[in-house]
Coordinates of C-alpha atoms in Angstrom, one line a residue:
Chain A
X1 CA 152.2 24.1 164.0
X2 CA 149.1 25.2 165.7
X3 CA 148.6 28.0 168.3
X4 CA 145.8 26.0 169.9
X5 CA 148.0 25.0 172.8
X6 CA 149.2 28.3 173.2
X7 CA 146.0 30.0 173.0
X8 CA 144.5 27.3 175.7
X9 CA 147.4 28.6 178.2
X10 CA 146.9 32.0 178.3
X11 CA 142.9 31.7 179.3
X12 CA 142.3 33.4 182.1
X13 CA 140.6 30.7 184.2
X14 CA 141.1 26.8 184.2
X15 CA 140.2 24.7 181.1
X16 CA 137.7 22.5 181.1
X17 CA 139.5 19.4 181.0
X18 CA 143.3 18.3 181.4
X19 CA 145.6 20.6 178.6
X20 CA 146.6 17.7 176.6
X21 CA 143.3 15.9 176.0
X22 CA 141.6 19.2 175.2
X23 CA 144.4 20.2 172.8
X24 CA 144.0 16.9 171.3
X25 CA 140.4 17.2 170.4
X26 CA 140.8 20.7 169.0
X27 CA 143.3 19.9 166.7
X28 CA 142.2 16.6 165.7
X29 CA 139.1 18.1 165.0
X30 CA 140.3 21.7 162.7
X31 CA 142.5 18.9 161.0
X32 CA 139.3 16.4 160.0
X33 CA 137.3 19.5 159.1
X34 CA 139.9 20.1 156.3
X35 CA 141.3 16.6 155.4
X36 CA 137.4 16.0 154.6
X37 CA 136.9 18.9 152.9
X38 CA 139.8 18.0 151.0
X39 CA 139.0 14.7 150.4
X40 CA 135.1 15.4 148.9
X41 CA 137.5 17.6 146.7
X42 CA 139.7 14.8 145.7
X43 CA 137.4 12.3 144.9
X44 CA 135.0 15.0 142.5
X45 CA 138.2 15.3 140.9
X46 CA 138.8 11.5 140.5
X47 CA 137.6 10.0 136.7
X48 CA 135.3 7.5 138.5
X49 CA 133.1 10.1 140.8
X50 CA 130.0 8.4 140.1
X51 CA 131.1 5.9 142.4
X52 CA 132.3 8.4 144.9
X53 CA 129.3 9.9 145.8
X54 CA 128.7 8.4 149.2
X55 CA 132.2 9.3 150.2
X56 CA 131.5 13.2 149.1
X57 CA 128.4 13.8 150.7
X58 CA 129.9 11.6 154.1
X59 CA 133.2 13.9 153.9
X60 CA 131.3 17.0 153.2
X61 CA 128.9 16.2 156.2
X62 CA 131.6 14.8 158.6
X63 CA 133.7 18.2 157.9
X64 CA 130.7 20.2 159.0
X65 CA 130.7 18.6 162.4
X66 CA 133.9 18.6 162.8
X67 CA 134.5 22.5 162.2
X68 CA 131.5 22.9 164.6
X69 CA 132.7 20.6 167.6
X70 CA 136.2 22.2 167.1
X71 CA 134.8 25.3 168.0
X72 CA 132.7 24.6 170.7
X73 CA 135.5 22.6 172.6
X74 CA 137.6 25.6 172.5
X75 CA 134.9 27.7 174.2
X76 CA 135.9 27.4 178.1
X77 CA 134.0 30.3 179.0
X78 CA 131.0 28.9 181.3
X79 CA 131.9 25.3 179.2
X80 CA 128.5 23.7 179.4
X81 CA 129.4 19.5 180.1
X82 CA 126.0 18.7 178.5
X83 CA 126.7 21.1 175.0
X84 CA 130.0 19.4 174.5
X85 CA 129.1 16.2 174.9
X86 CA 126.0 16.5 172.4
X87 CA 128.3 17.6 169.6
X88 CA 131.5 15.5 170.5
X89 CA 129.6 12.7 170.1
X90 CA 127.8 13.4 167.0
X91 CA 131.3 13.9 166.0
X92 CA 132.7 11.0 167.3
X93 CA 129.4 9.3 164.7
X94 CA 130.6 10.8 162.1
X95 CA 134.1 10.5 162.0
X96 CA 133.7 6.6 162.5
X97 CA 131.0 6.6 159.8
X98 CA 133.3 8.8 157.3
X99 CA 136.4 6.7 158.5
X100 CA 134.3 3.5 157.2
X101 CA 133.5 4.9 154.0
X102 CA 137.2 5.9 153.5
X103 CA 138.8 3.0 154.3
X104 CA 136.7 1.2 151.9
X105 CA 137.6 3.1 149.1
X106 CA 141.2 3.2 150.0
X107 CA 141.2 -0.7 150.0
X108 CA 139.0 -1.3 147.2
X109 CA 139.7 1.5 144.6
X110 CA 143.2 2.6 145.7
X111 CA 142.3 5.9 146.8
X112 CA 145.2 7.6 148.6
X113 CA 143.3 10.4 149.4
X114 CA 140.8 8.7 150.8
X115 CA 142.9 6.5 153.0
X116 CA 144.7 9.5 154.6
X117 CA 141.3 11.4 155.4
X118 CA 140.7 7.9 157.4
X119 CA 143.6 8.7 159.0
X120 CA 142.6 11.9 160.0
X121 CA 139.1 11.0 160.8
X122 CA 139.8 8.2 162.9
X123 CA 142.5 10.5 165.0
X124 CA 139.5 12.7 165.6
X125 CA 137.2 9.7 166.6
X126 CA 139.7 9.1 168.9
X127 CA 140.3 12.6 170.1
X128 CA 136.4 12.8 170.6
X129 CA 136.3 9.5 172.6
X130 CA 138.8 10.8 174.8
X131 CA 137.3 13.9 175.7
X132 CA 133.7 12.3 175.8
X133 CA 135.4 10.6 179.2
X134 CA 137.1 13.7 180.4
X135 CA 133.8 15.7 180.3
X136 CA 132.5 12.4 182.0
X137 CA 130.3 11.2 179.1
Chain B
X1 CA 150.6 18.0 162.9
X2 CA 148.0 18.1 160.1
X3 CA 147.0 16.2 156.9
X4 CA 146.7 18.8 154.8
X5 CA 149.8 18.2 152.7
X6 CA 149.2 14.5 152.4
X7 CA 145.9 15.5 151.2
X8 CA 147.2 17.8 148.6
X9 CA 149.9 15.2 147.4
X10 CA 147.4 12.8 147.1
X11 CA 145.1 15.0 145.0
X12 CA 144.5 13.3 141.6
X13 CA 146.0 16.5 140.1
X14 CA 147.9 19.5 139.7
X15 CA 147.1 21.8 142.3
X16 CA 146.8 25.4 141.7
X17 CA 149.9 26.8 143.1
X18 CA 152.9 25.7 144.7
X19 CA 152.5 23.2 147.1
X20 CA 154.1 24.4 150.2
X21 CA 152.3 28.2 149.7
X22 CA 149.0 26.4 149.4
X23 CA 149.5 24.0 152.3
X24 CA 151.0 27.3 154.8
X25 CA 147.8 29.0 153.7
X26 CA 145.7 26.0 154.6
X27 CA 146.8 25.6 157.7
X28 CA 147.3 29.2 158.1
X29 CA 143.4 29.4 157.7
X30 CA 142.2 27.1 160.0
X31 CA 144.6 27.4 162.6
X32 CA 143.5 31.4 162.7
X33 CA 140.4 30.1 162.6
X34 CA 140.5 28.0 166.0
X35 CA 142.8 31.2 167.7
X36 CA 140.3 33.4 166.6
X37 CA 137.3 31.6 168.4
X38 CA 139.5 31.2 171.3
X39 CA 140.5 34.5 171.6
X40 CA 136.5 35.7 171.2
X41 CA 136.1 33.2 174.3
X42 CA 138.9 33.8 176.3
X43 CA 138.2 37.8 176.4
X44 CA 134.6 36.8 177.0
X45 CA 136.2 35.2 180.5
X46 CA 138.1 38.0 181.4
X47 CA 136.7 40.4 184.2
X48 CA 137.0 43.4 181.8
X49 CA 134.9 41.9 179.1
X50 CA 132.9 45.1 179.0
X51 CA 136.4 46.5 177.3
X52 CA 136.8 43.6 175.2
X53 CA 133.5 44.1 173.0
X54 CA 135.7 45.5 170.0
X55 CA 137.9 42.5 170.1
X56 CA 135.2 39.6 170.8
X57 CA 133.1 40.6 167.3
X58 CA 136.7 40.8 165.3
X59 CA 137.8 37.5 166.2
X60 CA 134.0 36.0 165.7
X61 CA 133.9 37.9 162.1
X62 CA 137.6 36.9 161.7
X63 CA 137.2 33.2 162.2
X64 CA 134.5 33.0 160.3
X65 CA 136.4 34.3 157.3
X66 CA 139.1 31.6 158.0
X67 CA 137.3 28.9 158.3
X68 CA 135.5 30.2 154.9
X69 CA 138.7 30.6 152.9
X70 CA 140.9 27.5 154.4
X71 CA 138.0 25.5 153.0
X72 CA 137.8 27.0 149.7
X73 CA 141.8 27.1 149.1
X74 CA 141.5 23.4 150.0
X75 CA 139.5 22.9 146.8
X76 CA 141.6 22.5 143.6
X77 CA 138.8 20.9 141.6
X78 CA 137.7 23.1 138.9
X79 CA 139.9 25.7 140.9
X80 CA 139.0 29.2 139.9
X81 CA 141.2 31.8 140.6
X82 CA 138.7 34.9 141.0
X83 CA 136.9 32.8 143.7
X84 CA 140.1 31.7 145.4
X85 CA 141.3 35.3 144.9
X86 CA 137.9 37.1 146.4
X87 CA 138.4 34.7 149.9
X88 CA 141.8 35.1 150.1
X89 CA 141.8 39.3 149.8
X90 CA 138.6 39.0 152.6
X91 CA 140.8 36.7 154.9
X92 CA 143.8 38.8 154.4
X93 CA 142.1 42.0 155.3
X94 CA 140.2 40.0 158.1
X95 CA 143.4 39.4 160.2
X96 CA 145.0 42.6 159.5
X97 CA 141.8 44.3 160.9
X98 CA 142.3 41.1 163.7
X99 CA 146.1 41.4 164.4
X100 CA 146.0 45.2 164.8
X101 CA 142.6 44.5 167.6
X102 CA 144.4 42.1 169.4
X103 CA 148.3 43.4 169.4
X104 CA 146.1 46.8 170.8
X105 CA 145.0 44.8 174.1
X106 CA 148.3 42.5 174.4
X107 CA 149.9 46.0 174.5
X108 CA 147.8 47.7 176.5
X109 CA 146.3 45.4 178.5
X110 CA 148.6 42.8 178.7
X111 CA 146.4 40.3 177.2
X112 CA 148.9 37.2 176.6
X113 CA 145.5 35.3 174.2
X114 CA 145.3 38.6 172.5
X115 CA 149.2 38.4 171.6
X116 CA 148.8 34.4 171.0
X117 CA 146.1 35.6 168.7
X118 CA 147.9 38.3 166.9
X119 CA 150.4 35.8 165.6
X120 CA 148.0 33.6 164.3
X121 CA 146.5 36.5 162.5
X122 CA 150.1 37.8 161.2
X123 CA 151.2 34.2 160.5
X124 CA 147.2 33.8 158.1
X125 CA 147.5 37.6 156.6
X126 CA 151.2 36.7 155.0
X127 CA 150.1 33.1 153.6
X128 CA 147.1 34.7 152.5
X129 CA 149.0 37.4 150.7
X130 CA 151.3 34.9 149.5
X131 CA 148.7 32.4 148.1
X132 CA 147.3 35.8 146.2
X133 CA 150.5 36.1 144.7
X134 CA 150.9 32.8 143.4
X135 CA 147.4 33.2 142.0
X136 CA 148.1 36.0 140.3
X137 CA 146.3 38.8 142.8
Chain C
X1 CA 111.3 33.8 152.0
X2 CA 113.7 30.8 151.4
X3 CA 114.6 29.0 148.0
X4 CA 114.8 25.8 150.2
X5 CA 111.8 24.2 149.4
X6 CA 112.6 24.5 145.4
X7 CA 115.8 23.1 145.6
X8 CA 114.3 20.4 147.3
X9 CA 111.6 19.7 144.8
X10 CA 114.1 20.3 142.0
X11 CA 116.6 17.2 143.3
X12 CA 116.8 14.9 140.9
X13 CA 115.8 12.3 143.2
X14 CA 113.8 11.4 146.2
X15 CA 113.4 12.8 149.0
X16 CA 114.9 11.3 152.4
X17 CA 111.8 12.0 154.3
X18 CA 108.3 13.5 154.2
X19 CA 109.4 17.1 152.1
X20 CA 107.2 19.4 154.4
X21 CA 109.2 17.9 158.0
X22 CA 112.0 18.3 155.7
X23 CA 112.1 21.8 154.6
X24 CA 111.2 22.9 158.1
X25 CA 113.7 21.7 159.9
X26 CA 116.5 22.8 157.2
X27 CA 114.5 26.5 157.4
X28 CA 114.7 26.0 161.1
X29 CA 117.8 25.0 161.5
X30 CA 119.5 28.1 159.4
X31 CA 117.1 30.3 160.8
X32 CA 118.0 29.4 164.7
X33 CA 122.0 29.6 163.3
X34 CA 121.5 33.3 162.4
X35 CA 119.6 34.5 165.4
X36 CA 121.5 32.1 167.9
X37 CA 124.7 34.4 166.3
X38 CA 122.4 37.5 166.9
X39 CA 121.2 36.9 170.1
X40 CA 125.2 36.2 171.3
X41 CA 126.2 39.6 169.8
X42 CA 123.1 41.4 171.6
X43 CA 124.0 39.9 174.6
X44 CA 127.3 41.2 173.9
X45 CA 126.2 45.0 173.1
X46 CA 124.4 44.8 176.6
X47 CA 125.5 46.9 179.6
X48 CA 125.3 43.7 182.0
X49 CA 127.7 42.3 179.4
X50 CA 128.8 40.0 182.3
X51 CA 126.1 38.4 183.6
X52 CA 125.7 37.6 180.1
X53 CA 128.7 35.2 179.9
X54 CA 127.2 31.8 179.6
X55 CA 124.1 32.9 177.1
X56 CA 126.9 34.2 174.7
X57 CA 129.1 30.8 174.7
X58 CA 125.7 28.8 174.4
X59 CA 124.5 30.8 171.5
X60 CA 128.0 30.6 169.5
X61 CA 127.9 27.2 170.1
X62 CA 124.0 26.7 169.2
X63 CA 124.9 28.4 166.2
X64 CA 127.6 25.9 165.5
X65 CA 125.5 22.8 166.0
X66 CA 122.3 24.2 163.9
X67 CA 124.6 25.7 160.7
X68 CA 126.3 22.0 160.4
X69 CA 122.9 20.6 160.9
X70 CA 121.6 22.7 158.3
X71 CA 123.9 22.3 155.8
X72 CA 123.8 18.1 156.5
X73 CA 119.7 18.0 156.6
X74 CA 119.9 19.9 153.0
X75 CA 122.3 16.8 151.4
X76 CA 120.0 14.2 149.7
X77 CA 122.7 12.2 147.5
X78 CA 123.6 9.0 149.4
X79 CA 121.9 10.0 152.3
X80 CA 122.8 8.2 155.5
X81 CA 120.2 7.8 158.3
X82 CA 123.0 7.1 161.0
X83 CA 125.0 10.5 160.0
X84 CA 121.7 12.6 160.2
X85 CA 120.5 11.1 163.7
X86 CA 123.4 11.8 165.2
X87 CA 123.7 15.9 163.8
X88 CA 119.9 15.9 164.9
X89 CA 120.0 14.5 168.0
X90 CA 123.3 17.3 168.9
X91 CA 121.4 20.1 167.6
X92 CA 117.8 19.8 169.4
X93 CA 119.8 19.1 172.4
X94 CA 121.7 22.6 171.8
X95 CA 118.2 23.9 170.7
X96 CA 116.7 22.7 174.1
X97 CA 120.1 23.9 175.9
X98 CA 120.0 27.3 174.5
X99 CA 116.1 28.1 174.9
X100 CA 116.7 27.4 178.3
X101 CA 119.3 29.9 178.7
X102 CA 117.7 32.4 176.7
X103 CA 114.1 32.0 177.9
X104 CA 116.3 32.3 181.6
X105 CA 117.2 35.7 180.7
X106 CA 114.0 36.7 179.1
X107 CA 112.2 36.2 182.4
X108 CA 114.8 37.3 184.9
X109 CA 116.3 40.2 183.0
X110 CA 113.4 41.3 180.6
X111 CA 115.6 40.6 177.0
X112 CA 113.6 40.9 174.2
X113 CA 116.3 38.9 172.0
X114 CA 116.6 36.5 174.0
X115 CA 113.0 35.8 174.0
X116 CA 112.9 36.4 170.1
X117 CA 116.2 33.9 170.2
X118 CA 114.7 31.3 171.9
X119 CA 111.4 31.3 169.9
X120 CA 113.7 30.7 167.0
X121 CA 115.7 27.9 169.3
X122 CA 112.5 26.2 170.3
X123 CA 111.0 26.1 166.7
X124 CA 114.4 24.4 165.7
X125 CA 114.1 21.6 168.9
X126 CA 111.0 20.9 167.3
X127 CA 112.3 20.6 163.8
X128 CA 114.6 18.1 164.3
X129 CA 112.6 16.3 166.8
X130 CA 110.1 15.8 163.8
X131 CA 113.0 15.0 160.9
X132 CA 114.5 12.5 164.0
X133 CA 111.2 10.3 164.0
X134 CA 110.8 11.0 160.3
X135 CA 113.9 9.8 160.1
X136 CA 113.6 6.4 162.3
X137 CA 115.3 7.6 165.5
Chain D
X1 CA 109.6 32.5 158.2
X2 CA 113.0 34.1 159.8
X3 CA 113.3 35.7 163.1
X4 CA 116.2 38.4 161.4
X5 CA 114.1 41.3 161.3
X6 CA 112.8 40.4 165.0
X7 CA 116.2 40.0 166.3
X8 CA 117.2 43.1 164.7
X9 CA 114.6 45.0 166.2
X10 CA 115.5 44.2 169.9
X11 CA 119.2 44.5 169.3
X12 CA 119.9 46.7 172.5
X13 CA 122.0 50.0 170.4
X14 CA 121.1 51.1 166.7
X15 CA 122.1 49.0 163.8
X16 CA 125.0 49.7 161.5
X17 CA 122.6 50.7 158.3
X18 CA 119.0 50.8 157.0
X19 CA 117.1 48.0 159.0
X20 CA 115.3 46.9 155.9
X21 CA 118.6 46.9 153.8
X22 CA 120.3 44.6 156.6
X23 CA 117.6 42.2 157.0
X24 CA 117.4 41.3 153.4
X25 CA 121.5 41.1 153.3
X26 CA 121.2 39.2 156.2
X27 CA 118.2 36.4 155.1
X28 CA 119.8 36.1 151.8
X29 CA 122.8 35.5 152.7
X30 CA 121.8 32.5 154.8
X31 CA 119.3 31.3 151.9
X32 CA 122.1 31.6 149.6
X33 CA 124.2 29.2 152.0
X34 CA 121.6 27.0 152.0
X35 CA 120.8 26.6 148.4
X36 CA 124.2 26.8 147.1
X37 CA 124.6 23.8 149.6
X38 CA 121.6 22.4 147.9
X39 CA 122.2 23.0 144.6
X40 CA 125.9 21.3 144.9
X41 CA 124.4 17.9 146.5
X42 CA 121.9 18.3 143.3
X43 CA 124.8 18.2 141.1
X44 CA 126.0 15.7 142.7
X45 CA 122.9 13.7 142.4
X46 CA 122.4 14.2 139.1
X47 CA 123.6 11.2 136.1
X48 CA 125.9 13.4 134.4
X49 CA 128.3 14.4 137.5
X50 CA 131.1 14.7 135.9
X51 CA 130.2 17.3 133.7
X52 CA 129.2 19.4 136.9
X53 CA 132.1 19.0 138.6
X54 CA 133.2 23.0 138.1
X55 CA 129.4 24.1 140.1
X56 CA 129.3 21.4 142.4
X57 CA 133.0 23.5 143.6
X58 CA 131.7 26.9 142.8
X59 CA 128.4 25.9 144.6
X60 CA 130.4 24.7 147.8
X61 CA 132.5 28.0 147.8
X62 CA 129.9 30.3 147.5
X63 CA 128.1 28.4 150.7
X64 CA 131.1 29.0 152.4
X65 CA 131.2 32.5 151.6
X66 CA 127.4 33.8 152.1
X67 CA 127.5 31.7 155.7
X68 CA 130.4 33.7 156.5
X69 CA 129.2 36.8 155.7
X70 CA 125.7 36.4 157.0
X71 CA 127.2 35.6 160.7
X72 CA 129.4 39.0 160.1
X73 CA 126.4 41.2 158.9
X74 CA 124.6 39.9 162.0
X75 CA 127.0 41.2 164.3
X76 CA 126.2 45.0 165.7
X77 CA 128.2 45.2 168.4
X78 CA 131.6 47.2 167.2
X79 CA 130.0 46.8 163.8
X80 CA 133.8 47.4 161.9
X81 CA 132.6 48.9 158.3
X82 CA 136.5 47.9 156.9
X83 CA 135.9 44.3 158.1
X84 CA 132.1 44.0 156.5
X85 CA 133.2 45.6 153.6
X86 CA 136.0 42.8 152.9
X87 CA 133.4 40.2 153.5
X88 CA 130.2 41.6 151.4
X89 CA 133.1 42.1 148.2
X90 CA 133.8 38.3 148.6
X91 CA 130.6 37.5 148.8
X92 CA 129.0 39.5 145.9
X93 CA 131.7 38.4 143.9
X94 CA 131.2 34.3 145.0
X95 CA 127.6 34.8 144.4
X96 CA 128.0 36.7 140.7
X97 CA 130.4 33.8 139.8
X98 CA 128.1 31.4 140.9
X99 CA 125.0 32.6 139.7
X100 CA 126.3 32.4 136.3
X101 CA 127.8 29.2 136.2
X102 CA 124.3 27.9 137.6
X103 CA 122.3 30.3 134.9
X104 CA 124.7 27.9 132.0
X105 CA 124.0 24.2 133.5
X106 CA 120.1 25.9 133.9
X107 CA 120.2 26.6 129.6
X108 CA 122.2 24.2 128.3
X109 CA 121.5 21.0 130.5
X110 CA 118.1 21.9 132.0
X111 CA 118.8 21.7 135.4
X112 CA 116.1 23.2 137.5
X113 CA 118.0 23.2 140.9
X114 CA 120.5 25.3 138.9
X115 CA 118.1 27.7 137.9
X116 CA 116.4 27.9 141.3
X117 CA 120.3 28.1 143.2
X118 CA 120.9 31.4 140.5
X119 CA 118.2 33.4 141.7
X120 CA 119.2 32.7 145.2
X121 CA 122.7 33.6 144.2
X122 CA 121.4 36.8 142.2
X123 CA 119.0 37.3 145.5
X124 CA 122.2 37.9 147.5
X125 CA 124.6 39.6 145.4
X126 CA 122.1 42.2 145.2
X127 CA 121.5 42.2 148.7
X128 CA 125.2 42.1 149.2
X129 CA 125.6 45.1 146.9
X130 CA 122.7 47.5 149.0
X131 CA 124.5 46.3 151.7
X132 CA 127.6 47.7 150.4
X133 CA 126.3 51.1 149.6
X134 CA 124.5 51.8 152.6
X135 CA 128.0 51.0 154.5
X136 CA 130.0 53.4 152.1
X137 CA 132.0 50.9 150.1

């Protein structure tokens, strides 16, 4: 349960995009900035993190721009089409990147973790793509 | 819907409380976050803006502490409880300080993101107080 | 003064690019995050508070984009060329964006912080135009 | 080179303590986000990982933390003493824990990013703790 839906109603002008799609990209993107913050966690906490390290930095880097872009989407006030669409597609980059690394290490070393931050991040790749052509990319 | 409790259960691990205060704090955290920032923007849109100074710089300085204690409660690596404990009386004070802003202009103003936002802030400051209790506060 | 360059010399490890672009555009990058966040507040604590609108939301979300940046620029381990561009290329377009704004404001309405702000903002497009070619955009 | 004190200075109103003391709370702050940032991506870096598993945590806490607090000590406008208070005790506290777990990987293991990421840690707690007498803590 969010209030990111809620909050998006009561502004007091029109959003910048159609409710759902917005709403989308905000969550999507608060949830990969902690599923990847989570996940550079998990895998330092793993026996084997000297084969992690790509996945740690990527996680720790992809949870940066994600907590950014997050933020700026939910700015409607004098939304500026060119801003958003700078950072939603870095962020769109990096969750696909982080998704990659993920997914590799879910397949290959079992990591649970790891394949449910995929999860997460490719839900926000998505979210980002979809908002990319909202805000007419 | 988030991942964070799929992340925590797949956290090769004990985590450092119970899982379902942890995860309600989590998600507390970021959620409040993304109101918070919302709420800063949504006053900064209203036509009385010049009212709603007090209230933009609480939500900015709230979020901020949000996003900085949903990340650090995410970690359970090498958790330590003075660090966890630190964030968590910040954030907790953050959204009291917040929540009484915000219920002041839903009140007297009839600011329905102010209200949104106070709940968010409520909903943070309990998990928050709960988390410090099952950390030993 | 900045410990940035030390920590860099300190990694146990190379370099992803030419130290001196390097440790500029990190400096830069933090530096523009802080007065981006100061400019948005000044603008805030004006009495044309309203004609301020869209300089506020472009500096909170400037500050976003060069903080993430920052922190992204200053990870060496397993660093990834793609996941840099792409944080690089976002925040000297919010650099560029923002300057704009502020230098607007600086002529029009005689703001000294906004001309301080985008000094800072234009020192920072610079930056990561450099680390971009350093880089291999 | 930061534009703090600069930004500072054309804040339109008068600043919520000691210019001097608030610049130097402010720039070390942000240094101390950036090194601890460093400093964990150093760890990571380094052969024996796994032994640094507790910094590389502590170190991403305290980045957390001091970025926080730098963004709130920057904000003048309805500068709340209650809410910077909250937010300097975190982060004197996240930088005291740091700086010594940094000071022990510095003696016993010889790690020179750990020994450059404690002064920048001691830097700011110190700062932190000015900061906190000239607000009344």
């Amino acid at each position: 349960m969010t209030h990111a839906r809620k909050m998006l109603d009561t502004y007091p002008g029109s959003a910048a995009m159609d409710a759902a799609v917005l709403v989308e990209c905000i969550e999507a993107c608060f949830d990969c900035a902690q599923s990847c913050s989570a996940c550079a966690d998990a895998c330092l906490g793993e026996e084997e993190v000297s084969h992690l390290r790509r996945c740690i930095t990527m996680c720790l880097n992809c949870s940066e721009v994600c907590a950014a872009t997050g933020r700026i989407v939910s700015r409607q006030t004098d939304f500026e089409p060119t801003m958003a669409r700078a950072a939603l597609q870095a962020c769109a980059e990096a969750c696909r990147l982080c998704a990659e690394e993920c997914e590799h290490h879910a397949r290959e070393m079992n990591m649970e973790h790891c394949r449910v931050c995929a999860e997460a991040c490719r839900r926000c790749e998505r979210a980002c793509g979809d908002a990319l052509s909202a805000v007419g990319a």
